[in-house]
Short mmCIF file of C-alpha atoms in Angstrom, two decimals:
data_model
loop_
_atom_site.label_atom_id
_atom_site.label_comp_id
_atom_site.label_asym_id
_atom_site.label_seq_id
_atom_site.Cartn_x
_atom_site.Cartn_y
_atom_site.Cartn_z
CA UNK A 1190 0.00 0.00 0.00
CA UNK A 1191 2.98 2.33 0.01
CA UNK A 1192 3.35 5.12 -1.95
CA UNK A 1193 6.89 5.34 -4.01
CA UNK A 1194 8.57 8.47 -2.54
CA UNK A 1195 9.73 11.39 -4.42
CA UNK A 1196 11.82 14.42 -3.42
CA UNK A 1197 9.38 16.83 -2.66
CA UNK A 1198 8.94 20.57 -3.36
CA UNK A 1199 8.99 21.64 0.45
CA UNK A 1200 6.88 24.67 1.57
CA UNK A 1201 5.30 26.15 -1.00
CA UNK A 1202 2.78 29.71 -0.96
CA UNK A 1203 1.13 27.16 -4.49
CA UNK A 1204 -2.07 27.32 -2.62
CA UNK A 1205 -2.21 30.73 -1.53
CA UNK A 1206 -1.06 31.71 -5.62
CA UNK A 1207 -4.09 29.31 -6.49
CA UNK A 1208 -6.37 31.36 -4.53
CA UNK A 1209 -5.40 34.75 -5.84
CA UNK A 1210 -5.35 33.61 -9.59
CA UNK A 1211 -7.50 30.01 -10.15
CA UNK A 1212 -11.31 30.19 -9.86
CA UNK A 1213 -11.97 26.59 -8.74
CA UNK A 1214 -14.78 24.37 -9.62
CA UNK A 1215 -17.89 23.82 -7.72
CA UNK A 1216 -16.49 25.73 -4.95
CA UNK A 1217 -18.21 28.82 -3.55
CA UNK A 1218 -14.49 30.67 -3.10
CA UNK A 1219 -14.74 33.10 0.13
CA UNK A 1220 -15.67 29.39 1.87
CA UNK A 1221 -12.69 28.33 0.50
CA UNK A 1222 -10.34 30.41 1.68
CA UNK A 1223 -11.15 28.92 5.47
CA UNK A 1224 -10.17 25.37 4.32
CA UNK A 1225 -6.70 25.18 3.10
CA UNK A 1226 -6.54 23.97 -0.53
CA UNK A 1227 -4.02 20.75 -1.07
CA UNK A 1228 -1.37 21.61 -2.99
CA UNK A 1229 -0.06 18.76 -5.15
CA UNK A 1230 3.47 17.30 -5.73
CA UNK A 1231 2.88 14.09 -7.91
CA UNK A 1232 0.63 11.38 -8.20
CA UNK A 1233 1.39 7.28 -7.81
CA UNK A 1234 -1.12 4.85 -8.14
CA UNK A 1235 -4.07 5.65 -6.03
CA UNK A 1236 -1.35 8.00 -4.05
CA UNK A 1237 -1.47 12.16 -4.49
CA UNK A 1238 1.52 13.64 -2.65
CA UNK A 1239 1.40 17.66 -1.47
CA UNK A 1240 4.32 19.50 -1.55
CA UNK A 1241 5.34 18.34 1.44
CA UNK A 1242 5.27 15.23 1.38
CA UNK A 1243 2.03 14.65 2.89
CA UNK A 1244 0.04 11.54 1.13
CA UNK A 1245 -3.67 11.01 0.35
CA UNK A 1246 -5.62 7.84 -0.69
CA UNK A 1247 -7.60 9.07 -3.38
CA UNK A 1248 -10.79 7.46 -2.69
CA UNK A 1249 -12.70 9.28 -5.08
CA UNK A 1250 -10.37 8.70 -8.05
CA UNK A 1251 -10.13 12.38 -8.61
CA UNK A 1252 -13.89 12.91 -9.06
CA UNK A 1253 -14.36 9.40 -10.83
CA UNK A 1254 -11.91 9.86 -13.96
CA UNK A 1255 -9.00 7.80 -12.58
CA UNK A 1256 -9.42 3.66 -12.70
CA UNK A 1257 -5.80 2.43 -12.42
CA UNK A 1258 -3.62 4.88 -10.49
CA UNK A 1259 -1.91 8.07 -10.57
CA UNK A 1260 1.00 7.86 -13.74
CA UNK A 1261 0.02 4.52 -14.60
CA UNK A 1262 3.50 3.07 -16.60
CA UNK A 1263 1.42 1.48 -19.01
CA UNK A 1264 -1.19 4.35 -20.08
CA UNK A 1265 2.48 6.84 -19.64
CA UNK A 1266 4.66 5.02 -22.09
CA UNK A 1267 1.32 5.12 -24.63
CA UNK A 1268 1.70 8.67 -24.20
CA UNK A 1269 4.76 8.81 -24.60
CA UNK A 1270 4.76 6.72 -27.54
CA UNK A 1271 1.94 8.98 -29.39
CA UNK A 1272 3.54 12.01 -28.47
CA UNK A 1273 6.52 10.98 -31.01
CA UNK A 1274 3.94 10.28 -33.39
CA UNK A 1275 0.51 12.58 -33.55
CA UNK A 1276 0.00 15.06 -30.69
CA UNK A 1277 -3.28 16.54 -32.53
CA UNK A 1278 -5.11 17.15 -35.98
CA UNK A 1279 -8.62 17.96 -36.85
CA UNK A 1280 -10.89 15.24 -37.27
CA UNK A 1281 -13.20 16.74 -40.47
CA UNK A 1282 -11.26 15.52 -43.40
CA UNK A 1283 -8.77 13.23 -41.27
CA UNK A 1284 -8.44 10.13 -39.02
CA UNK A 1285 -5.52 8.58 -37.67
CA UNK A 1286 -5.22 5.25 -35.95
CA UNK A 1287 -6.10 5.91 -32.42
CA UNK A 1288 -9.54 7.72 -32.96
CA UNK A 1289 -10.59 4.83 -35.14
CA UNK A 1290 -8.84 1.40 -33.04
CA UNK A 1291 -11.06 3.44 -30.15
CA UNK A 1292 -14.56 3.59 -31.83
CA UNK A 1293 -13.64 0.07 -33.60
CA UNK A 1294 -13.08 -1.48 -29.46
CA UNK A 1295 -16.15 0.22 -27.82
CA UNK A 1296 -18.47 -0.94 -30.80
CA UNK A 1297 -17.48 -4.58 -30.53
CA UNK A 1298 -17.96 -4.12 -26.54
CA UNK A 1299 -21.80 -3.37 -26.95
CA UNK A 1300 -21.77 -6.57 -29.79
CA UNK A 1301 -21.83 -3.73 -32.52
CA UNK A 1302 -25.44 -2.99 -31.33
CA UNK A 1303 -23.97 0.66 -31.23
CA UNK A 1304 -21.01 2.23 -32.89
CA UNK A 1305 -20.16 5.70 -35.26
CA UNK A 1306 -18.83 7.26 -32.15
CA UNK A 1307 -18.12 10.85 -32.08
CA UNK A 1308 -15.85 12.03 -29.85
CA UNK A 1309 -15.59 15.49 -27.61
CA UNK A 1310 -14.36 16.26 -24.75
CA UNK A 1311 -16.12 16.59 -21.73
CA UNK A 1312 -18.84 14.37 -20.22
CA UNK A 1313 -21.51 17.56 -20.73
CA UNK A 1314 -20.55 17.89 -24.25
CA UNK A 1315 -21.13 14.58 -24.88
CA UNK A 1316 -24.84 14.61 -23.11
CA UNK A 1317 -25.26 18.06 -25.66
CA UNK A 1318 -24.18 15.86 -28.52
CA UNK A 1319 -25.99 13.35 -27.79
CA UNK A 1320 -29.78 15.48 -27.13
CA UNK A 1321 -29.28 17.19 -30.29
CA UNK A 1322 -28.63 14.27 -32.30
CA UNK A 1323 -32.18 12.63 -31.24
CA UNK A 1324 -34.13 15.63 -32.27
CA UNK A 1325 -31.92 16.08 -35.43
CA UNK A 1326 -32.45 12.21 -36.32
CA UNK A 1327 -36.29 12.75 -35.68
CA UNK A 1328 -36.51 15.56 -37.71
CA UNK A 1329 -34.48 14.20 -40.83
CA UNK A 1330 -37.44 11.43 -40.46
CA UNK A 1331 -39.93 14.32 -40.61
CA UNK A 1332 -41.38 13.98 -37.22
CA UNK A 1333 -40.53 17.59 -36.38
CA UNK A 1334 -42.94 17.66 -33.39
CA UNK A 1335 -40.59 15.43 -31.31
CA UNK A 1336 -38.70 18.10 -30.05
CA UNK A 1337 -39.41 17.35 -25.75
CA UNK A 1338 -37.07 15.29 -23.54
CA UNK A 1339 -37.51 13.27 -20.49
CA UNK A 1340 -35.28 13.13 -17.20
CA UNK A 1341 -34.98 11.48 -14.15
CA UNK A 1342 -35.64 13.73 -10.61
CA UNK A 1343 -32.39 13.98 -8.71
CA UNK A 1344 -30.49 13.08 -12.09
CA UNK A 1345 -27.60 14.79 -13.45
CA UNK A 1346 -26.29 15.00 -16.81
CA UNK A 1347 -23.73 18.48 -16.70
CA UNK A 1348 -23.61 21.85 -16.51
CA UNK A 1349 -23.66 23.80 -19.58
CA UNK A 1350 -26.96 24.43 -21.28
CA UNK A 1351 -28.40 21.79 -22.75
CA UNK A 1352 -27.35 19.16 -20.18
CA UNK A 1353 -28.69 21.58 -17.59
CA UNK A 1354 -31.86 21.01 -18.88
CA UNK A 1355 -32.08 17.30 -18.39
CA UNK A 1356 -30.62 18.23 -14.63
CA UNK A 1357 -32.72 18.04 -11.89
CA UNK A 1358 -30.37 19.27 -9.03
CA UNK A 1359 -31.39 22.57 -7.90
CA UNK A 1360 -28.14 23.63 -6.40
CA UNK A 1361 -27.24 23.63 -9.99
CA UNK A 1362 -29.55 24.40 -12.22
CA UNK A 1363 -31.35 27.12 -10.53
CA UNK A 1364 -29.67 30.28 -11.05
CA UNK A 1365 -29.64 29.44 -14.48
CA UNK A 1366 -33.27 28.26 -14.45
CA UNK A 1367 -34.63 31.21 -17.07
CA UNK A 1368 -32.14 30.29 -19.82
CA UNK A 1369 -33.10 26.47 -20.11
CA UNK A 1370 -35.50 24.50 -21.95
CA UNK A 1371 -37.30 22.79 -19.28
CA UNK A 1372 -37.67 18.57 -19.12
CA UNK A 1373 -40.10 16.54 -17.92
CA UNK A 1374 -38.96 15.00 -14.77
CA UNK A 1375 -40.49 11.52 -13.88
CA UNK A 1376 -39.55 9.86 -10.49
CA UNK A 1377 -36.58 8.60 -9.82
CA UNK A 1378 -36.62 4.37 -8.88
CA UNK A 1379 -33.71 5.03 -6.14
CA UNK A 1380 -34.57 2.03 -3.53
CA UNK A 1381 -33.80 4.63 -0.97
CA UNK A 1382 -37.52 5.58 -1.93
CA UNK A 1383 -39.07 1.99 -1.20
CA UNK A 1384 -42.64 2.42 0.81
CA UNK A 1385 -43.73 -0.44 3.50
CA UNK A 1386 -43.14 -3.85 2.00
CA UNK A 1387 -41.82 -2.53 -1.36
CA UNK A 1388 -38.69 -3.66 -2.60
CA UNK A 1389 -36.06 -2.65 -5.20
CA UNK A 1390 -38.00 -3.96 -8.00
CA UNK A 1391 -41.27 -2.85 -6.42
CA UNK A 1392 -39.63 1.12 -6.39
CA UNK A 1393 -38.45 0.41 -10.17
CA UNK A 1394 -41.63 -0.55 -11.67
CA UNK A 1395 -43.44 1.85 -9.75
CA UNK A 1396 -41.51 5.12 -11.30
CA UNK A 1397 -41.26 2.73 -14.70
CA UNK A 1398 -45.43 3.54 -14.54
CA UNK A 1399 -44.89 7.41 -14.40
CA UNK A 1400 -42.86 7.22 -17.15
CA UNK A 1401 -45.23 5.31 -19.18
CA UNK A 1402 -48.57 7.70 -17.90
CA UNK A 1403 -46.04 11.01 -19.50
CA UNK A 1404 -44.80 9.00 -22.92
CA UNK A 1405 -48.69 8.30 -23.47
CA UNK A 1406 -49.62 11.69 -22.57
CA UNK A 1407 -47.55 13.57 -24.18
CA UNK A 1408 -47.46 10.75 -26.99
CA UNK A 1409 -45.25 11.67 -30.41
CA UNK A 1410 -43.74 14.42 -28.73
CA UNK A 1411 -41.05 13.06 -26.58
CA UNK A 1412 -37.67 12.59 -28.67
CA UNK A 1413 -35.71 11.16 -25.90
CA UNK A 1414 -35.50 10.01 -22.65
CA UNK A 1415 -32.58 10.14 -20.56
CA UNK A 1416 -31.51 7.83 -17.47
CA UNK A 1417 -28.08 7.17 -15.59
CA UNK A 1418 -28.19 3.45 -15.54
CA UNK A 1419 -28.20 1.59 -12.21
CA UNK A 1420 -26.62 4.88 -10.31
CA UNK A 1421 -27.37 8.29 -9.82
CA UNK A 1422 -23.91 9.71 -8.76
CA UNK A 1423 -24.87 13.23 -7.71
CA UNK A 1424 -28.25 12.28 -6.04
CA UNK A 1425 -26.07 11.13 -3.38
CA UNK A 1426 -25.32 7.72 -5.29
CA UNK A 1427 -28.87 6.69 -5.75
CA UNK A 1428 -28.64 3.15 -6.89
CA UNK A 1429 -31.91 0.99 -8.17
CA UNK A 1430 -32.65 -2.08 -9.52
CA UNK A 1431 -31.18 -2.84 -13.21
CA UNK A 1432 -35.16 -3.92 -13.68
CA UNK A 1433 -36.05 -0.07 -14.55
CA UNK A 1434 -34.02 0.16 -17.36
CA UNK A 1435 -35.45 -2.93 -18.97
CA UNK A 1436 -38.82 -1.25 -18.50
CA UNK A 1437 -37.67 1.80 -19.83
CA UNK A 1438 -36.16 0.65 -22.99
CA UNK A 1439 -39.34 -1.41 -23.62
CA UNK A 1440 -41.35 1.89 -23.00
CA UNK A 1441 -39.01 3.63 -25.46
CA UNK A 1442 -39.79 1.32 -27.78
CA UNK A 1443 -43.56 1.23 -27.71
CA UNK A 1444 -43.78 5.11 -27.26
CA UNK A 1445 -41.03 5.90 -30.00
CA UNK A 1446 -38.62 7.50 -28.59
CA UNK A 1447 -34.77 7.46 -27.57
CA UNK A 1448 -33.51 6.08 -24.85
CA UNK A 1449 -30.23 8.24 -24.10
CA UNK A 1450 -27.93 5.95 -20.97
CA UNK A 1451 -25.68 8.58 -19.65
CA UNK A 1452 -22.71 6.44 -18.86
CA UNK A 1453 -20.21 9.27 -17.98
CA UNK A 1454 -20.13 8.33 -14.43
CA UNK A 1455 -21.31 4.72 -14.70
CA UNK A 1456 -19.47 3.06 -17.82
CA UNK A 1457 -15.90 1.86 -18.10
CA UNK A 1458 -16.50 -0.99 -15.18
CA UNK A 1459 -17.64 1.31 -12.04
CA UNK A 1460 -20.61 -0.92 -11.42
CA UNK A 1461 -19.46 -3.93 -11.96
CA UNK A 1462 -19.61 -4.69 -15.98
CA UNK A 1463 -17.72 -2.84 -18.28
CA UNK A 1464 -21.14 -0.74 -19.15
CA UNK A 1465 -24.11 -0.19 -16.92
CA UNK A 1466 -26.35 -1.26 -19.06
CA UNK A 1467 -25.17 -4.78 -19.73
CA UNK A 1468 -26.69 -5.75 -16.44
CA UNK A 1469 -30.47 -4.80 -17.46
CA UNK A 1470 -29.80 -7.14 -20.77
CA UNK A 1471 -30.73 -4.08 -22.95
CA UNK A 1472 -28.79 -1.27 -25.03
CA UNK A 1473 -30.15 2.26 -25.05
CA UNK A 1474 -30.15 3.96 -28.82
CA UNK A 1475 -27.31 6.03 -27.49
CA UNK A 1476 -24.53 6.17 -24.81
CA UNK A 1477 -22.29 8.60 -23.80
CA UNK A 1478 -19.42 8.11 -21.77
CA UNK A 1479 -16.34 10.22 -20.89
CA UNK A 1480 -14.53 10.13 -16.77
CA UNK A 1481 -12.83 6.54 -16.73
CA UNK A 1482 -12.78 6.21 -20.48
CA UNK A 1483 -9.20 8.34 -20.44
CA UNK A 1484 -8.14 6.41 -17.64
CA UNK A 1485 -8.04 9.59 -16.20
CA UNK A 1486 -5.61 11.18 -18.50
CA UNK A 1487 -7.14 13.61 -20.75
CA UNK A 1488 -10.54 15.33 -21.99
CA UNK A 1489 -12.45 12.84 -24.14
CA UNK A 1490 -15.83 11.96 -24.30
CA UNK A 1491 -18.21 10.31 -26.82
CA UNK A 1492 -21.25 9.06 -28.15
CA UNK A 1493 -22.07 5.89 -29.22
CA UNK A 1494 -25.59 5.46 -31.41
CA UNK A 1495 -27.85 2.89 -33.23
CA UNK A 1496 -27.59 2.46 -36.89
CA UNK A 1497 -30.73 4.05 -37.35
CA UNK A 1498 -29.88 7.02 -35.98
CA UNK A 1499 -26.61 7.43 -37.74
CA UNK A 1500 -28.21 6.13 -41.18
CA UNK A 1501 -30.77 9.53 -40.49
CA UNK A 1502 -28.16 11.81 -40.95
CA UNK A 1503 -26.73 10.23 -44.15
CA UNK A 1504 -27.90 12.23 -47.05
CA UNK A 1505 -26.60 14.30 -50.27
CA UNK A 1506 -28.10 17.43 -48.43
CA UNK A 1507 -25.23 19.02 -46.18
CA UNK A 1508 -27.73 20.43 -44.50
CA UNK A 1509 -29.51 16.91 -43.31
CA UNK A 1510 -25.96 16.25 -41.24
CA UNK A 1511 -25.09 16.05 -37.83
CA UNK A 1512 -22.45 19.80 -37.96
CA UNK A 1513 -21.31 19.38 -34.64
CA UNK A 1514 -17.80 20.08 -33.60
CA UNK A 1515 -15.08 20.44 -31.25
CA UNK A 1516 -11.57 21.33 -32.01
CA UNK A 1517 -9.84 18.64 -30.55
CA UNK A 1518 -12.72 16.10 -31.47
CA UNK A 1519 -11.02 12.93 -31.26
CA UNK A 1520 -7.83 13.99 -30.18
CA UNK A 1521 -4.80 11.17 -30.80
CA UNK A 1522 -3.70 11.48 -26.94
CA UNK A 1523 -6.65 11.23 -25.40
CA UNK A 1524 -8.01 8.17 -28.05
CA UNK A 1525 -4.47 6.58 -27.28
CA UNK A 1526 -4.74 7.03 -23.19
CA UNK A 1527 -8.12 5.26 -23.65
CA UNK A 1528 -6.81 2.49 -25.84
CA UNK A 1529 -4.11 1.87 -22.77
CA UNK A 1530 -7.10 1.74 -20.62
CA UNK A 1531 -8.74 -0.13 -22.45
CA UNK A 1532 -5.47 -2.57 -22.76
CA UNK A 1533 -5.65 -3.20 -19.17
CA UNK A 1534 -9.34 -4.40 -18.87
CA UNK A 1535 -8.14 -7.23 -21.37
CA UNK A 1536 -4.69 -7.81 -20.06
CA UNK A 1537 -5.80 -7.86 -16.83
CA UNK A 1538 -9.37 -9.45 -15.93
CA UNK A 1539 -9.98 -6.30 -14.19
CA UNK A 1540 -13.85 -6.83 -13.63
CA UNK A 1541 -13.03 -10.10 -12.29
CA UNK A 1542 -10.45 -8.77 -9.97
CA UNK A 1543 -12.89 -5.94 -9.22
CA UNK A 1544 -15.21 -8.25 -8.12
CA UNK A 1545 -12.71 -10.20 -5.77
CA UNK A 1546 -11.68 -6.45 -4.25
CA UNK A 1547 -15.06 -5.13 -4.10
CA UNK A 1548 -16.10 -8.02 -1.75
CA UNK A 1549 -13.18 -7.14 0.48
CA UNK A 1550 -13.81 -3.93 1.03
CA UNK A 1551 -17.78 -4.58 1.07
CA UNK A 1552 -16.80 -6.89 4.32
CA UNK A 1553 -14.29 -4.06 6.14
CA UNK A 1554 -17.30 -1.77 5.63
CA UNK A 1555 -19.76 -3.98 7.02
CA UNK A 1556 -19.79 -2.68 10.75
CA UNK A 1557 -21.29 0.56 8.76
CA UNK A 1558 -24.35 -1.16 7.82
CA UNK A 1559 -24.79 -2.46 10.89
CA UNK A 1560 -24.36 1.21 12.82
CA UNK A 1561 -27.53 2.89 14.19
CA UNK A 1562 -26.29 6.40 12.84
CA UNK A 1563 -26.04 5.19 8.94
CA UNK A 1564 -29.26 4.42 6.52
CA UNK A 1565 -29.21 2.91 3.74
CA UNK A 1566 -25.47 1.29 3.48
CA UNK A 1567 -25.37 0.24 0.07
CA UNK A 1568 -22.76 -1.05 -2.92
CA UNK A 1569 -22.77 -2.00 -6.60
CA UNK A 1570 -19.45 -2.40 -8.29
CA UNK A 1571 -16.97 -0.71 -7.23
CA UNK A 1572 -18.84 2.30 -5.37
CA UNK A 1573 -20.19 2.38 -2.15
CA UNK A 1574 -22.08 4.92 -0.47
CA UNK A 1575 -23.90 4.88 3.15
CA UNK A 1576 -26.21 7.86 4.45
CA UNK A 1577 -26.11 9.80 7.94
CA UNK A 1578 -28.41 10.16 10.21
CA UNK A 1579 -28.54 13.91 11.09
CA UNK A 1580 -30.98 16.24 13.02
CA UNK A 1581 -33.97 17.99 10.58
CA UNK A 1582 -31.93 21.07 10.93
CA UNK A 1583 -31.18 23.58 7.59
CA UNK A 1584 -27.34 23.37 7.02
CA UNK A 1585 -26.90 20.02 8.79
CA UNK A 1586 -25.85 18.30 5.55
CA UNK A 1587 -23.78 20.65 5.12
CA UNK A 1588 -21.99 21.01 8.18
CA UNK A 1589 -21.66 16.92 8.03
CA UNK A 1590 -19.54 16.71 5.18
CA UNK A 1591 -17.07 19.50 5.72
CA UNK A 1592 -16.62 18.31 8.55
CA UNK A 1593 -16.23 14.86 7.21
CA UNK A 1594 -13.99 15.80 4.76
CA UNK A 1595 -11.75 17.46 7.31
CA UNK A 1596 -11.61 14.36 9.46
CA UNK A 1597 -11.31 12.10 6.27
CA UNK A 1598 -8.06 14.17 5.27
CA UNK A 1599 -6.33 14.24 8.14
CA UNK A 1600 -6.26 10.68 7.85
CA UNK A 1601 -4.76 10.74 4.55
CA UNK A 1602 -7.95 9.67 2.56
CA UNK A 1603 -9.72 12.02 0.39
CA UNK A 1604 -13.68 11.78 0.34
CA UNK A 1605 -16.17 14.14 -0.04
CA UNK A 1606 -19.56 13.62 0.87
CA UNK A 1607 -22.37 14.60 -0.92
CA UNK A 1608 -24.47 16.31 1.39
CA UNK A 1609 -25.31 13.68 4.30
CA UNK A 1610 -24.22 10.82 1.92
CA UNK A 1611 -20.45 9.76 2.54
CA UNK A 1612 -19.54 7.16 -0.95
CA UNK A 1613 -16.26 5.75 -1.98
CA UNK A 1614 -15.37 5.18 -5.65
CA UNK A 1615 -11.62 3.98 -5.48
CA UNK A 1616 -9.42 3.68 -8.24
CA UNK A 1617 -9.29 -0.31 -9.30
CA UNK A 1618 -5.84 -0.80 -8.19
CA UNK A 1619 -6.04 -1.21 -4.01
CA UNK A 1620 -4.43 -4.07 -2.81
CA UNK A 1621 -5.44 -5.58 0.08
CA UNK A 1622 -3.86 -3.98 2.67
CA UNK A 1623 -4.96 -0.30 1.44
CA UNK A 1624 -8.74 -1.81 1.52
CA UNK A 1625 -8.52 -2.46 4.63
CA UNK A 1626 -6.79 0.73 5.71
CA UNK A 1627 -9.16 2.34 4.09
CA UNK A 1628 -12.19 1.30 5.48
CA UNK A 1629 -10.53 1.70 9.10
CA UNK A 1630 -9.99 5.38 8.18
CA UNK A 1631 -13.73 5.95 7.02
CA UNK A 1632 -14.76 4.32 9.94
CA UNK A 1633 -12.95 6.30 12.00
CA UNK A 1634 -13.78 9.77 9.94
CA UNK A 1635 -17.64 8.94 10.52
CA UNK A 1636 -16.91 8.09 14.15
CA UNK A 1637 -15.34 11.47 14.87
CA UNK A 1638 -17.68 13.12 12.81
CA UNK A 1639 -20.72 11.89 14.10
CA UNK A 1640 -19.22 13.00 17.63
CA UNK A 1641 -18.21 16.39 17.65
CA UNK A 1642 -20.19 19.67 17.43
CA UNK A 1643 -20.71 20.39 13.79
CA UNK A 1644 -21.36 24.23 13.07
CA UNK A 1645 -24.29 24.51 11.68
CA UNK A 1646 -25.02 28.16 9.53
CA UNK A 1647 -28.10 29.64 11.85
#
């Protein structure tokens, strides 16, 4: 479980420049300046090192891109490989070998049910490519009126525009609530919700129905609907029964319209099988994926789609064609980090050993499910998640997991809760002794969380 060691840069004023000069993500920045930003040395294997010296598991795998450690040797020397090679050219009027071995791999992993991937960069682009292809398709098959789409509540799908509008997180999408073309939301099947008696599947078919009461209402209409399969990541990992998405492809299909699996978060073996969907037995009519896909390298994202919908697009009239674009659309670097990734799933029977290291750490985590402070303790794949019991007071959720993250970090692990929801999504290379150090140092986090007086904002 030991990190290799590395001279390091000694005290450094890096976070205080980063505060003066870098605008960080989803981070409201005056709160920031209270809780001391990490600045990083290097990176190695599921290892970040701060500049001095300090080391943190990364039990998050840097917000769910990484899947086989910090400067992987295998997905570097790729790199470096490429970089003698192709660093970048456009993709209109090109290809090169990367971009194409890529599409050629994730096609025959779906049994060539989908393929003509186009590439981006970032999972929201790829949600935005993938919503305007469905109403383009429709409307090159002159049914112009289906122009509507369909989201889950609690789901998430980005932040810029158009994936803001399949978003139902308020934190979000609120301020930016009078630019968007509003979704239907239908209820989400997260077995958190289960009534008296119901179970999984019970919760499933239940917000399957809703689905199917809006498709017939609003029937012809609807060009897509969209669904995270088997997780909702930011509602708080919100797992449910691989039963809904069987339903909702078969309501797709007798409603006619799209089924869109956002597999950003989900795809590239998180829950178990190299895609989500493979566990509901069913293929949506397009996927997107982006996070793992890199290995946690470099921007890339894509979409994956149908014949049918590809075959809509293909026409004389320039006009009839899908004129999306990004500059580094299918970038060499990124296509050949992803091909290294996608190297070690094959070389190594990583699902397999997934499922032998998931068990472990299921086990060291079991005194969690058994604590009268946690709901809901709960695991597919490789993610885990658990939920804590807090007073009904505003800012309590809050309060829990800065404080958790505090106590998580001085333990050298780095987890952030969402809200009152504490999850783990390790990288896939732990060995046994770091899962089991691991879930001692969660254990302990929650302990001394769930002990001391939180602030909570009045």
């Amino acid at each position: 479980m030991d990190a290799p060691t590395r001279p390091h840069a000694g005290p450094s004023d890096l976070a205080a420049r980063s505060l003066r000069q870098v605008w960080h993500p989803c981070t409201q920045m005056k709160q920031q300046a209270k809780l001391p930003l990490v600045a990083l040395s290097h990176g190695a294997g599921p290892w970040l090192v701060d500049t001095d010296g300090e080391r943190y598991l990364d039990a998050i795998s840097s917000w769910w891109v990484n899947l086989f450690g910090h400067a992987n040797p295998r997905i570097n020397a790729a790199l470096v490989d490429q970089l003698g090679r192709l660093e970048h050219a456009m993709l209109a009027g090109f290809t090169h070998e990367p971009v194409v071995a890529l599409a050629e791999r994730l096609s025959a992993l779906t049994g060539s049910v989908l393929g003509h991937a186009f590439f981006a960069s970032d999972g929201a682009s790829a949600v935005e490519i993938a919503l305007k292809m469905s109403f383009h398709a429709w409307r090159n098959q002159g049914h112009s009126d289906k122009r509507e789409f369909v989201c889950v509540r609690n789901g998430y799908h980005g932040e810029t525009l158009g994936a803001l509008a399949v978003t139902d997180v308020a934190l979000f999408r609120d301020a930016y609530d009078p630019l968007l073309r509003h979704a239907h939301v239908v209820a989400s099947p997260d077995a958190r919700l289960a009534r008296d008696g119901e179970t999984p599947i019970d919760v499933a078919r239940r917000a399957a129905a809703e689905l199917d009461a809006l498709l017939t209402q609003r029937e012809g209409r609807v060009a897509a609907v969209i669904v995270e399969p088997l997780v909702q990541c930011a509602a708080g990992m919100a797992m449910h029964d691989p039963e809904y998405l069987r339903l909702v492809r078969a309501l797709c299909d007798r409603h006619d319209a799209h089924l869109i699996a956002d597999e950003i978060a989900v795809g590239c073996g998180r829950t178990g099988t190299f895609f989500a969907s493979e566990q509901a037995g069913v293929w949506p009519d397009l996927l997107t994926l982006s996070k793992g896909i890199s290995g946690g390298y470099l921007p890339l994202s894509l979409v994956l789609s149908r014949d049918a919908i590809y075959n809509a697009f293909y026409d004389d009239d320039t006009a009839r064609g899908f004129l999306h674009s990004h500059s580094y659309t299918g970038n060499p670097l990124a296509c050949r980090a992803a091909l290294a990734t996608l190297d070690i799933f094959a070389d190594d029977d990583v699902l397999a050993r997934n499922a032998v290291r998931a068990a472990r750490l299921t086990q060291a985590l079991a005194p969690l499910a058994d604590d009268p402070r946690v709901r809901h303790f709960r695991h597919r794949g490789m993610i885990w998640a658990f939920d804590a019991m807090l007073p009904e007071a505003p800012g309590a959720a809050g309060a829990f997991a800065k404080r958790f993250y505090t106590e998580a970090r001085a333990r050298g692990v780095l987890l952030r809760p969402i809200g009152a929801t504490v999850y783990l999504m390790p990288p896939y290379v732990l060995d046994d002794g770091t899962v089991d150090w691991l879930a001692q140092q969660t254990l302990a986090a929650f302990d001394t969380t769930m002990t001391h007086d939180m602030e909570v904002p009045a």
